[in-house]
XYZ file of N, CA and C in Angstrom:
723
model
N 0.840 -1.194 0.000
C 0.000 0.000 0.000
C 0.882 1.254 0.000
N 0.502 2.215 -0.814
C 1.218 3.484 -0.914
C 0.372 4.587 -0.281
N 0.967 5.415 0.561
C 0.251 6.556 1.116
C 0.082 7.593 0.008
N -1.157 7.906 -0.328
C -1.456 8.784 -1.458
C -1.565 10.227 -0.963
N -0.454 10.934 -0.999
C -0.398 12.290 -0.449
C -1.287 13.263 -1.205
N -1.517 13.013 -2.498
C -2.317 13.938 -3.313
C -3.782 13.934 -2.904
N -4.228 12.896 -2.192
C -5.627 12.871 -1.756
C -5.927 14.002 -0.780
N -4.961 14.328 0.055
C -5.145 15.394 1.035
C -4.614 16.732 0.546
N -3.633 16.702 -0.358
C -3.039 17.944 -0.853
C -2.629 17.776 -2.308
N -3.528 18.174 -3.210
C -3.237 18.048 -4.642
C -2.162 19.017 -5.091
N -1.792 19.978 -4.241
C -0.790 20.980 -4.602
C 0.620 20.592 -4.164
N 0.778 19.447 -3.511
C 2.107 18.980 -3.114
C 2.892 18.592 -4.368
N 3.985 19.296 -4.619
C 4.768 19.056 -5.836
C 5.898 18.067 -5.618
N 6.338 17.900 -4.373
C 7.460 17.017 -4.093
C 7.283 16.375 -2.728
N 8.095 15.376 -2.451
C 8.018 14.653 -1.186
C 9.241 13.752 -1.076
N 9.413 13.174 0.087
C 10.429 12.140 0.272
C 9.718 10.824 0.538
N 10.341 9.723 0.141
C 9.729 8.407 0.300
C 10.820 7.343 0.361
N 10.392 6.120 0.575
C 11.310 4.982 0.606
C 10.857 3.955 -0.418
N 11.808 3.397 -1.153
C 11.503 2.404 -2.182
C 11.085 1.090 -1.523
N 9.962 0.554 -1.976
C 9.484 -0.745 -1.511
C 9.877 -1.838 -2.500
N 9.600 -1.598 -3.767
C 9.917 -2.531 -4.859
C 10.374 -1.711 -6.049
N 11.341 -2.223 -6.819
C 11.776 -1.529 -8.036
C 12.025 -2.557 -9.125
N 11.170 -2.543 -10.153
C 11.294 -3.436 -11.294
C 11.027 -2.621 -12.562
N 11.301 -3.174 -13.752
C 10.971 -2.454 -14.985
C 9.476 -2.138 -15.108
N 8.621 -2.882 -14.389
C 7.177 -2.619 -14.436
C 6.788 -1.425 -13.585
N 7.696 -0.973 -12.721
C 7.395 0.198 -11.911
C 8.082 0.187 -10.565
N 8.315 1.386 -10.050
C 8.915 1.569 -8.732
C 7.784 1.861 -7.748
N 7.662 1.022 -6.738
C 6.629 1.200 -5.717
C 7.265 1.844 -4.495
N 6.642 2.919 -4.004
C 7.141 3.659 -2.852
C 6.157 3.551 -1.689
N 6.633 3.893 -0.494
C 5.722 3.852 0.650
C 4.779 5.043 0.678
N 5.097 6.107 -0.068
C 4.241 7.287 -0.157
C 4.559 8.013 -1.459
N 3.577 8.777 -1.968
C 3.823 9.450 -3.245
C 2.908 10.649 -3.449
N 3.386 11.597 -4.273
C 2.562 12.707 -4.744
C 2.090 12.466 -6.177
N 2.522 11.357 -6.793
C 2.185 11.046 -8.182
C 0.795 10.417 -8.266
N -0.064 11.016 -9.100
C -1.387 10.455 -9.359
C -1.266 9.394 -10.450
N -1.882 8.237 -10.227
C -1.837 7.155 -11.212
C -3.004 7.260 -12.179
N -2.775 6.893 -13.438
C -3.808 6.938 -14.472
C -5.107 6.297 -13.978
N -6.198 7.048 -14.003
C -7.502 6.529 -13.575
C -8.567 7.572 -13.852
N -9.782 7.093 -14.121
C -10.917 7.992 -14.267
C -10.792 8.994 -15.390
N -10.003 8.670 -16.422
C -9.814 9.582 -17.533
C -8.686 10.572 -17.341
N -8.107 10.636 -16.116
C -6.994 11.549 -15.867
C -5.673 10.814 -16.059
N -4.757 11.357 -16.868
C -3.472 10.698 -17.100
C -2.630 10.623 -15.832
N -1.779 9.609 -15.768
C -0.853 9.498 -14.659
C 0.217 10.572 -14.732
N 0.710 10.972 -13.562
C 1.723 12.021 -13.509
C 3.082 11.538 -14.017
N 3.875 12.487 -14.444
C 5.268 12.249 -14.802
C 6.130 13.151 -13.919
N 7.435 12.891 -13.908
C 8.322 13.686 -13.074
C 9.659 13.000 -12.884
N 10.220 13.127 -11.684
C 11.575 12.625 -11.438
C 11.684 12.023 -10.041
N 12.452 10.948 -9.928
C 12.863 10.392 -8.641
C 14.379 10.565 -8.536
N 14.851 11.045 -7.398
C 16.294 11.217 -7.180
C 16.700 10.564 -5.869
N 17.891 9.996 -5.859
C 18.443 9.388 -4.654
C 19.958 9.542 -4.681
N 20.610 9.237 -3.608
C 22.061 9.388 -3.526
C 22.724 8.566 -4.626
N 23.337 9.257 -5.583
C 24.045 8.566 -6.658
C 23.189 8.156 -7.836
N 21.925 8.595 -7.878
C 21.098 8.161 -9.010
C 19.874 9.025 -9.224
N 19.259 8.845 -10.376
C 18.073 9.599 -10.763
C 17.318 8.817 -11.822
N 15.988 8.877 -11.775
C 15.155 8.216 -12.784
C 14.041 9.151 -13.202
N 13.842 9.284 -14.501
C 12.700 10.024 -15.018
C 11.473 9.116 -14.946
N 10.395 9.617 -14.371
C 9.145 8.859 -14.300
C 8.303 9.228 -15.511
N 8.097 8.254 -16.404
C 7.325 8.505 -17.623
C 5.837 8.542 -17.344
N 5.396 7.724 -16.379
C 3.965 7.639 -16.075
C 3.786 6.931 -14.743
N 2.778 7.336 -13.995
C 2.381 6.629 -12.781
C 1.143 5.801 -13.099
N 1.189 4.517 -12.722
C 0.082 3.603 -12.993
C -0.345 2.902 -11.715
N -1.578 2.430 -11.701
C -2.052 1.663 -10.558
C -1.396 0.287 -10.550
N -1.162 -0.229 -9.339
C -0.549 -1.528 -9.185
C -1.574 -2.613 -8.921
N -1.186 -3.588 -8.119
C -2.032 -4.749 -7.873
C -3.228 -4.422 -6.985
N -3.123 -3.361 -6.182
C -4.220 -2.944 -5.315
C -4.543 -1.476 -5.592
N -5.739 -1.004 -5.197
C -6.116 0.391 -5.488
C -5.158 1.416 -4.906
N -4.521 1.090 -3.791
C -3.626 2.051 -3.153
C -2.153 1.764 -3.425
N -1.870 0.980 -4.466
C -0.482 0.771 -4.879
C -0.241 1.518 -6.183
N 0.788 2.336 -6.211
C 1.112 3.104 -7.410
C 2.496 2.715 -7.904
N 2.595 2.439 -9.179
C 3.861 2.085 -9.813
C 4.373 3.275 -10.611
N 5.547 3.736 -10.260
C 6.196 4.840 -10.969
C 7.043 4.210 -12.074
N 6.553 4.301 -13.303
C 7.212 3.633 -14.425
C 8.347 4.512 -14.930
N 9.564 4.015 -14.790
C 10.742 4.779 -15.195
C 10.877 4.797 -16.710
N 11.375 5.900 -17.245
C 11.641 5.996 -18.680
C 12.664 4.945 -19.074
N 12.562 4.480 -20.301
C 13.460 3.438 -20.782
C 14.923 3.865 -20.621
N 15.716 2.968 -20.058
C 17.137 3.248 -19.866
C 17.476 3.879 -18.532
N 16.433 4.232 -17.739
C 16.690 4.852 -16.438
C 17.198 3.817 -15.439
N 18.018 4.259 -14.505
C 18.479 3.398 -13.424
C 17.330 3.147 -12.455
N 17.408 2.051 -11.700
C 16.398 1.726 -10.707
C 17.030 1.721 -9.324
N 16.396 2.356 -8.352
C 16.928 2.347 -6.983
C 16.650 1.012 -6.306
N 17.482 0.631 -5.377
C 17.294 -0.621 -4.645
C 16.199 -0.460 -3.598
N 15.474 -1.535 -3.256
C 14.499 -1.454 -2.170
C 15.150 -0.936 -0.891
N 14.424 -0.079 -0.178
C 14.946 0.521 1.036
C 15.633 1.858 0.825
N 15.840 2.244 -0.437
C 16.526 3.502 -0.742
C 15.616 4.703 -0.487
N 16.083 5.711 0.245
C 15.321 6.962 0.359
C 15.390 7.719 -0.969
N 14.260 8.249 -1.411
C 14.222 8.979 -2.676
C 13.484 10.300 -2.492
N 13.796 11.241 -3.385
C 13.088 12.516 -3.448
C 12.218 12.510 -4.704
N 10.956 12.872 -4.560
C 10.001 12.876 -5.663
C 9.750 14.305 -6.105
N 9.686 14.524 -7.414
C 9.353 15.837 -7.959
C 8.432 15.662 -9.159
N 7.262 16.277 -9.105
C 6.305 16.198 -10.214
C 6.708 17.115 -11.364
N 6.277 16.760 -12.573
C 6.206 17.726 -13.660
C 4.976 18.575 -13.333
N 5.187 19.626 -12.557
C 4.079 20.373 -11.973
C 3.238 21.088 -13.018
N 3.851 21.654 -14.027
C 3.075 22.379 -15.032
C 2.039 21.452 -15.682
N 2.466 20.222 -16.015
C 1.552 19.259 -16.627
C 0.458 18.857 -15.643
N 0.839 18.542 -14.406
C -0.151 18.142 -13.395
C -1.171 19.248 -13.154
N -0.689 20.493 -13.032
C -1.609 21.580 -12.721
C -2.605 21.801 -13.852
N -2.184 21.632 -15.089
C -3.124 21.743 -16.212
C -4.162 20.623 -16.128
N -3.739 19.426 -15.726
C -4.703 18.335 -15.547
C -5.701 18.673 -14.441
N -5.223 19.289 -13.358
C -6.118 19.685 -12.267
C -7.152 20.693 -12.753
N -6.698 21.700 -13.493
C -7.618 22.711 -14.016
C -8.629 22.072 -14.978
N -8.134 21.205 -15.849
C -9.007 20.547 -16.818
C -10.015 19.629 -16.133
N -9.556 18.870 -15.137
C -10.463 17.938 -14.476
C -11.606 18.702 -13.801
N -11.268 19.792 -13.130
C -12.304 20.597 -12.504
C -13.225 21.216 -13.558
N -12.660 21.616 -14.693
C -13.472 22.172 -15.779
C -14.485 21.154 -16.291
N -14.108 19.875 -16.332
C -15.049 18.850 -16.780
C -16.189 18.678 -15.778
N -15.913 18.875 -14.497
C -17.005 18.841 -13.525
C -17.969 19.999 -13.778
N -17.426 21.162 -14.159
C -18.301 22.288 -14.510
C -19.094 21.976 -15.772
N -18.486 21.254 -16.697
C -19.194 20.869 -17.919
C -20.387 19.982 -17.581
N -20.248 19.164 -16.539
C -21.377 18.349 -16.079
C -22.524 19.219 -15.576
N -22.180 20.396 -15.052
C -23.204 21.328 -14.595
C -23.861 22.021 -15.784
N -23.050 22.378 -16.776
C -23.543 23.123 -17.940
C -24.348 22.253 -18.898
N -24.083 20.952 -18.898
C -24.782 20.019 -19.798
C -25.528 19.001 -18.932
N -26.849 18.872 -19.071
C -27.644 18.066 -18.153
C -27.602 16.556 -18.381
N -27.080 16.074 -19.479
C -27.156 14.643 -19.793
C -26.202 13.787 -18.986
N -26.480 12.477 -18.953
C -25.584 11.527 -18.305
C -24.290 11.412 -19.100
N -23.183 11.255 -18.405
C -21.868 11.150 -19.042
C -21.599 9.701 -19.417
N -21.226 9.475 -20.677
C -20.953 8.113 -21.146
C -19.463 7.841 -21.308
N -18.623 8.854 -21.180
C -17.177 8.665 -21.297
C -16.478 10.001 -21.235
N -15.159 9.956 -21.117
C -14.400 11.201 -21.063
C -12.914 10.964 -21.042
N -12.169 12.030 -21.261
C -10.714 11.970 -21.239
C -10.167 13.345 -20.912
N -9.151 13.372 -20.030
C -8.515 14.620 -19.622
C -7.157 14.736 -20.291
N -6.844 15.923 -20.796
C -5.538 16.185 -21.377
C -5.023 17.526 -20.910
N -3.754 17.770 -21.128
C -3.156 19.043 -20.706
C -3.582 20.192 -21.616
N -3.950 19.879 -22.859
C -4.326 20.919 -23.822
C -5.835 20.981 -24.057
N -6.467 19.833 -24.146
C -7.908 19.777 -24.345
C -8.449 18.522 -23.682
N -9.736 18.551 -23.371
C -10.378 17.432 -22.690
C -11.776 17.262 -23.256
N -12.403 16.131 -22.954
C -13.726 15.883 -23.517
C -14.605 15.109 -22.544
N -15.905 15.282 -22.726
C -16.910 14.426 -22.117
C -17.901 14.031 -23.192
N -18.395 12.813 -23.110
C -19.448 12.333 -23.995
C -20.746 12.270 -23.191
N -21.834 12.745 -23.790
C -23.109 12.810 -23.095
C -24.169 12.009 -23.833
N -25.055 11.414 -23.069
C -26.187 10.682 -23.623
C -27.315 11.677 -23.873
N -27.303 12.269 -25.087
C -28.247 13.336 -25.423
C -28.634 13.253 -26.905
N -29.813 13.766 -27.266
C -30.177 13.836 -28.683
C -29.350 14.889 -29.404
N -29.370 14.826 -30.734
C -28.483 15.649 -31.548
C -28.678 17.146 -31.446
N -29.893 17.617 -31.172
C -30.148 19.054 -31.176
C -30.146 19.656 -29.773
N -29.574 18.939 -28.797
C -29.692 19.369 -27.404
C -28.591 20.322 -26.953
N -27.538 20.490 -27.740
C -26.375 21.249 -27.280
C -26.179 22.539 -28.076
N -25.958 23.613 -27.331
C -25.702 24.921 -27.912
C -24.321 25.357 -27.439
N -23.339 25.377 -28.337
C -21.949 25.665 -27.959
C -21.814 27.020 -27.284
N -22.485 28.029 -27.789
C -22.376 29.368 -27.217
C -22.933 29.404 -25.799
N -24.072 28.752 -25.596
C -24.690 28.740 -24.269
C -23.832 27.972 -23.268
N -23.265 26.854 -23.709
C -22.398 26.061 -22.826
C -21.154 26.852 -22.458
N -20.547 27.514 -23.439
C -19.355 28.325 -23.183
C -19.649 29.419 -22.174
N -20.758 30.099 -22.353
C -21.129 31.187 -21.445
C -21.338 30.668 -20.029
N -21.996 29.521 -19.909
C -22.252 28.952 -18.582
C -20.948 28.516 -17.919
N -20.060 27.873 -18.672
C -18.774 27.449 -18.111
C -18.003 28.644 -17.556
N -17.902 29.688 -18.333
C -17.109 30.837 -17.903
C -17.802 31.649 -16.812
N -19.103 31.566 -16.741
C -19.827 32.160 -15.621
C -19.446 31.452 -14.316
N -19.366 30.114 -14.373
C -18.995 29.330 -13.193
C -17.534 29.547 -12.811
N -16.670 29.680 -13.809
C -15.262 29.975 -13.537
C -15.145 31.322 -12.833
N -15.808 32.338 -13.376
C -15.728 33.686 -12.829
C -16.353 33.802 -11.446
N -17.238 32.887 -11.107
C -17.897 32.925 -9.793
C -16.944 32.581 -8.655
N -15.756 32.085 -8.978
C -14.731 31.758 -7.968
C -15.305 30.856 -6.874
N -15.865 29.743 -7.307
C -16.499 28.807 -6.374
C -15.450 27.940 -5.688
N -15.584 27.715 -4.382
C -14.629 26.859 -3.682
C -14.838 25.386 -4.032
N -13.758 24.622 -3.969
C -13.803 23.193 -4.267
C -13.193 22.440 -3.092
N -13.875 21.406 -2.633
C -13.410 20.637 -1.487
C -13.778 19.169 -1.680
N -13.241 18.327 -0.822
C -13.567 16.902 -0.858
C -14.190 16.482 0.459
N -14.956 15.418 0.395
C -15.523 14.806 1.586
C -15.643 13.305 1.326
N -15.860 12.552 2.363
C -15.949 11.093 2.248
C -17.291 10.611 2.769
N -17.851 9.613 2.091
C -19.045 8.954 2.582
C -18.797 7.452 2.573
N -19.592 6.721 3.306
C -19.428 5.276 3.372
C -19.970 4.613 2.109
N -19.567 3.369 1.890
C -20.106 2.610 0.761
C -21.627 2.540 0.834
N -22.156 2.390 2.029
C -23.601 2.276 2.212
C -24.299 3.588 1.848
N -23.696 4.720 2.234
C -24.262 6.018 1.884
C -24.218 6.233 0.373
N -23.137 5.791 -0.256
C -23.024 5.921 -1.708
C -24.105 5.096 -2.412
N -24.305 3.882 -1.934
C -25.318 3.017 -2.546
C -26.718 3.603 -2.408
N -26.924 4.384 -1.347
C -28.242 4.976 -1.105
C -28.450 6.278 -1.869
N -27.386 6.771 -2.530
C -27.482 8.049 -3.255
C -26.987 7.883 -4.700
N -27.651 7.049 -5.493
C -27.204 6.806 -6.867
C -27.237 8.058 -7.741
N -28.000 9.072 -7.340
C -28.085 10.299 -8.135
C -26.770 11.062 -8.166
N -25.835 10.749 -7.274
C -24.535 11.418 -7.262
C -23.653 10.987 -8.428
N -23.939 9.820 -9.003
C -23.098 9.274 -10.070
C -23.535 9.855 -11.411
N -22.639 10.621 -12.065
C -22.942 11.209 -13.363
C -22.412 10.372 -14.515
N -21.386 9.566 -14.262
C -20.723 8.826 -15.335
C -21.292 7.424 -15.453
N -21.912 7.123 -16.580
C -22.519 5.824 -16.798
C -21.484 4.732 -17.042
N -20.326 5.108 -17.615
C -19.329 4.111 -18.023
C -18.368 3.723 -16.910
N -18.257 4.551 -15.865
C -17.321 4.266 -14.777
C -18.074 4.388 -13.456
N -18.156 3.289 -12.737
C -18.821 3.300 -11.442
C -17.817 3.677 -10.349
N -18.278 4.382 -9.309
C -17.369 4.738 -8.219
C -16.856 3.495 -7.523
N -15.609 3.511 -7.063
C -15.064 2.336 -6.381
C -15.816 2.071 -5.088
N -16.137 0.809 -4.855
C -16.809 0.424 -3.617
C -16.140 -0.829 -3.078
N -16.485 -1.186 -1.881
C -15.879 -2.358 -1.262
C -14.667 -2.033 -0.422
N -14.331 -0.734 -0.319
C -13.175 -0.321 0.480
C -13.601 0.462 1.721
N -14.920 0.534 1.945
C -15.412 1.164 3.158
C -15.868 2.599 2.986
N -15.253 3.353 2.056
C -15.642 4.748 1.881
C -15.385 5.191 0.444
N -16.081 6.259 0.047
C -15.987 6.812 -1.306
C -15.723 8.310 -1.182
N -14.804 8.813 -1.997
C -14.443 10.234 -1.960
C -15.337 11.021 -2.906
N -15.892 12.130 -2.410
C -16.712 13.032 -3.207
C -15.978 14.347 -3.419
N -16.164 14.937 -4.596
C -15.650 16.277 -4.872
C -16.838 17.220 -4.938
N -16.765 18.296 -4.160
C -17.858 19.259 -4.043
C -17.419 20.604 -4.610
N -18.244 21.195 -5.471
C -18.001 22.534 -6.001
C -19.104 23.453 -5.518
N -18.703 24.543 -4.865
C -19.670 25.494 -4.344
C -19.850 25.366 -2.842
N -20.819 26.096 -2.345
C -21.086 26.117 -0.916
C -21.509 24.743 -0.419
N -21.026 24.350 0.762
C -21.326 23.022 1.302
C -22.823 22.804 1.486
N -23.546 23.868 1.826
C -24.986 23.737 2.060
C -25.777 23.590 0.763
N -25.239 24.121 -0.333
C -25.948 24.058 -1.619
C -24.934 24.008 -2.762
N -24.209 22.903 -2.903
C -23.192 22.807 -3.959
C -23.823 22.766 -5.344
N -23.091 23.301 -6.327
C -23.589 23.207 -7.697
C -23.243 21.842 -8.296
N -22.244 21.173 -7.716
C -21.860 19.844 -8.195
C -21.291 19.047 -7.033
N -21.715 17.797 -6.935
C -21.216 16.883 -5.915
C -21.249 15.489 -6.513
N -20.072 14.908 -6.711
C -20.023 13.592 -7.333
C -18.768 12.839 -6.905
N -18.825 11.495 -6.939
C -17.659 10.707 -6.570
C -16.531 10.915 -7.570
N -15.304 11.107 -7.058
C -14.152 11.337 -7.935
C -12.875 11.170 -7.122
N -11.916 10.456 -7.687
C -10.634 10.254 -7.020
C -9.527 11.108 -7.589
N -9.852 11.989 -8.548
C -8.830 12.771 -9.236
C -8.376 13.990 -8.465
N -7.447 14.726 -9.083
C -6.907 15.933 -8.460
C -7.594 17.167 -9.044
N -7.854 18.153 -8.173
C -8.609 19.340 -8.575
C -7.988 20.597 -7.991
N -8.320 21.732 -8.603
C -7.900 23.025 -8.046
C -8.792 23.359 -6.856
N -8.407 24.394 -6.101
C -9.150 24.768 -4.897
C -10.315 25.710 -5.189
N -10.275 26.354 -6.357
C -11.270 27.369 -6.670
C -11.455 27.417 -8.179
N -12.688 27.584 -8.632
C -12.943 27.570 -10.075
C -12.223 28.697 -10.810
N -11.889 29.795 -10.113
C -11.199 30.906 -10.763
C -9.829 30.490 -11.287
N -9.237 29.452 -10.708
C -7.931 28.982 -11.152
C -7.973 28.338 -12.542
N -9.146 27.934 -12.974
C -9.256 27.231 -14.267
C -8.882 28.141 -15.423
N -9.317 29.382 -15.386
C -9.097 30.291 -16.501
C -10.229 30.192 -17.512
N -10.204 31.070 -18.493
C -11.265 31.117 -19.495
C -11.268 29.856 -20.354
N -12.453 29.319 -20.565
C -12.614 28.074 -21.332
C -13.280 28.348 -22.679
N -13.035 27.444 -23.609
C -13.664 27.528 -24.932
C -14.099 26.130 -25.354
N -15.156 26.067 -26.145
C -15.588 24.808 -26.749
C -14.823 24.628 -28.049
N -13.983 23.595 -28.125
C -13.222 23.336 -29.344
C -14.119 22.747 -30.433
N -15.015 21.843 -30.036
C -15.966 21.268 -30.995
C -16.995 20.421 -30.257
N -18.112 20.200 -30.919
C -19.145 19.276 -30.461
C -19.371 18.289 -31.592
N -19.267 16.990 -31.283
C -19.368 15.958 -32.303
C -20.486 14.983 -31.984
N -21.079 14.422 -33.021
C -22.018 13.324 -32.874
C -21.236 12.022 -32.911
N -21.363 11.217 -31.869
C -20.663 9.938 -31.785
C -21.633 8.765 -31.695
N -22.812 8.962 -32.223
C -23.832 7.929 -32.182
C -25.194 8.579 -32.079
N -26.252 7.774 -32.111
C -27.616 8.302 -32.124
C -27.899 9.199 -30.928
N -27.391 8.825 -29.750
C -27.650 9.600 -28.537
C -26.351 9.987 -27.833
N -25.239 10.038 -28.548
C -23.946 10.313 -27.919
C -23.331 11.572 -28.501
N -23.175 12.618 -27.672
C -22.622 13.884 -28.110
C -21.322 14.162 -27.369
N -20.266 14.390 -28.105
C -18.942 14.645 -27.519
C -18.679 16.143 -27.484
N -18.366 16.659 -26.298
C -18.030 18.076 -26.119
C -16.551 18.161 -25.756
N -15.794 18.869 -26.579
C -14.347 19.021 -26.359
C -14.085 20.452 -25.899
N -13.389 20.596 -24.776
C -13.079 21.926 -24.254
C -11.577 22.172 -24.264
N -11.216 23.423 -24.247
C -9.817 23.820 -24.215
C -9.688 25.115 -23.420
N -8.450 25.467 -23.065
C -8.203 26.754 -22.402
C -8.136 27.836 -23.485
N -8.956 28.843 -23.366
C -8.988 29.904 -24.368
C -7.706 30.729 -24.322
N -7.087 30.898 -25.479
C -5.914 31.753 -25.576
C -4.644 31.150 -25.017
N -4.624 29.851 -24.689
C -3.419 29.209 -24.187
C -2.944 28.159 -25.163
N -1.625 28.123 -25.370
C -1.045 27.131 -26.293
C -1.036 25.770 -25.651
């Protein structure tokens, strides 16, 4: 099991840890700031350093258990021995763009009423697919609503509920293709807005910004038909390369 530091502090860019296992399939540490690929959000990249060595982390992936993360070293990188103390450093610019994008997709769930059938987060653009008829989406209206929510500077926080509470509140689940993890005793929720009346509350294990104002101005790159009732909305940061 790896202590997932990003669950409590998504802004932690570095940390110290101890190597548990190191193989070409991944370096497992006792604690990490690296988010592993899951829920449409890419795994983090960055660097591990130790006395006499360094490894570039190409991607963080989930291991054999939900709380095990494998830091996959770039081809040709050295591997530290088990028990070695290491220093972790994220590619912060990439991670922070993922945080902004992930939170923006939660706002897209607010702006578009349909159930989500799929999605993907990227540093430059991201998408959600919605179960909606072809004439249901207005790009201008969605753009205006997204940027209204960004400008509102809404706070973002997390909370936990039990598996039983999650099962009793199926309306919290917006994504039809990915069910929230259960069987571990509790489920993490991401809340946008005031705790008494949030504009969005849904299960999510990803990393997010603290306030919608951090996202920046958004634009709709395109809306595509991906089937009789499947509409893909692609968003990007307006004016950013």
